[in-house]
Amino acid sequence: MERKAAAQRTGVIIFAVLMVLTIVEYFIGAVENPSLVLLFIVALVKAALIVQFFMHVARVWREESH
């Protein structure tokens, strides 16, 4: 049960971080001359978080325990 609660807590934290990054991305894009480099960096960070935590790519590299 503790493991499930920790996974849910991690999911909520990652969701909040993605929400903050989306807001940052919006404000970067809303300025007169948006920095494409900053937008690209934010997009890469968001993509990495999604792949790591929601697509469970880390499991691919772990040994299976039976």
CSV table of C-alpha atoms in Angstrom, one decimal, residues 14-47:
chain,number,residue,atom,x,y,z
A,14,ILE,CA,5.2,15.3,-11.9
A,15,PHE,CA,1.7,16.5,-13.0
A,16,ALA,CA,2.2,19.8,-11.1
A,17,VAL,CA,5.7,20.3,-12.5
A,18,LEU,CA,4.3,19.8,-16.0
A,19,MET,CA,1.6,22.3,-15.3
A,20,VAL,CA,4.2,24.9,-14.1
A,21,LEU,CA,6.3,24.2,-17.2
A,22,THR,CA,3.3,24.7,-19.4
A,23,ILE,CA,2.6,28.0,-17.8
A,24,VAL,CA,6.2,29.1,-18.2
A,25,GLU,CA,6.1,28.0,-21.8
A,26,TYR,CA,3.0,30.1,-22.4
A,27,PHE,CA,4.6,33.2,-20.9
A,28,ILE,CA,7.8,32.7,-22.9
A,29,GLY,CA,5.7,32.3,-26.1
A,30,ALA,CA,3.5,35.4,-25.2
A,31,VAL,CA,6.3,37.9,-25.3
A,32,GLU,CA,7.0,40.1,-28.3
A,33,ASN,CA,10.0,38.1,-29.5
A,34,PRO,CA,9.8,34.6,-27.9
A,35,SER,CA,13.0,32.7,-27.5
A,36,LEU,CA,12.8,29.5,-29.5
A,37,VAL,CA,15.8,28.1,-27.6
A,38,LEU,CA,14.0,28.5,-24.3
A,39,LEU,CA,10.8,27.0,-25.7
A,40,PHE,CA,12.7,24.1,-27.1
A,41,ILE,CA,14.4,23.5,-23.7
A,42,VAL,CA,11.1,23.6,-21.8
A,43,ALA,CA,9.6,21.2,-24.4
A,44,LEU,CA,12.5,18.7,-24.0
A,45,VAL,CA,12.2,18.8,-20.2
A,46,LYS,CA,8.5,18.2,-20.4
A,47,ALA,CA,9.0,15.3,-22.9
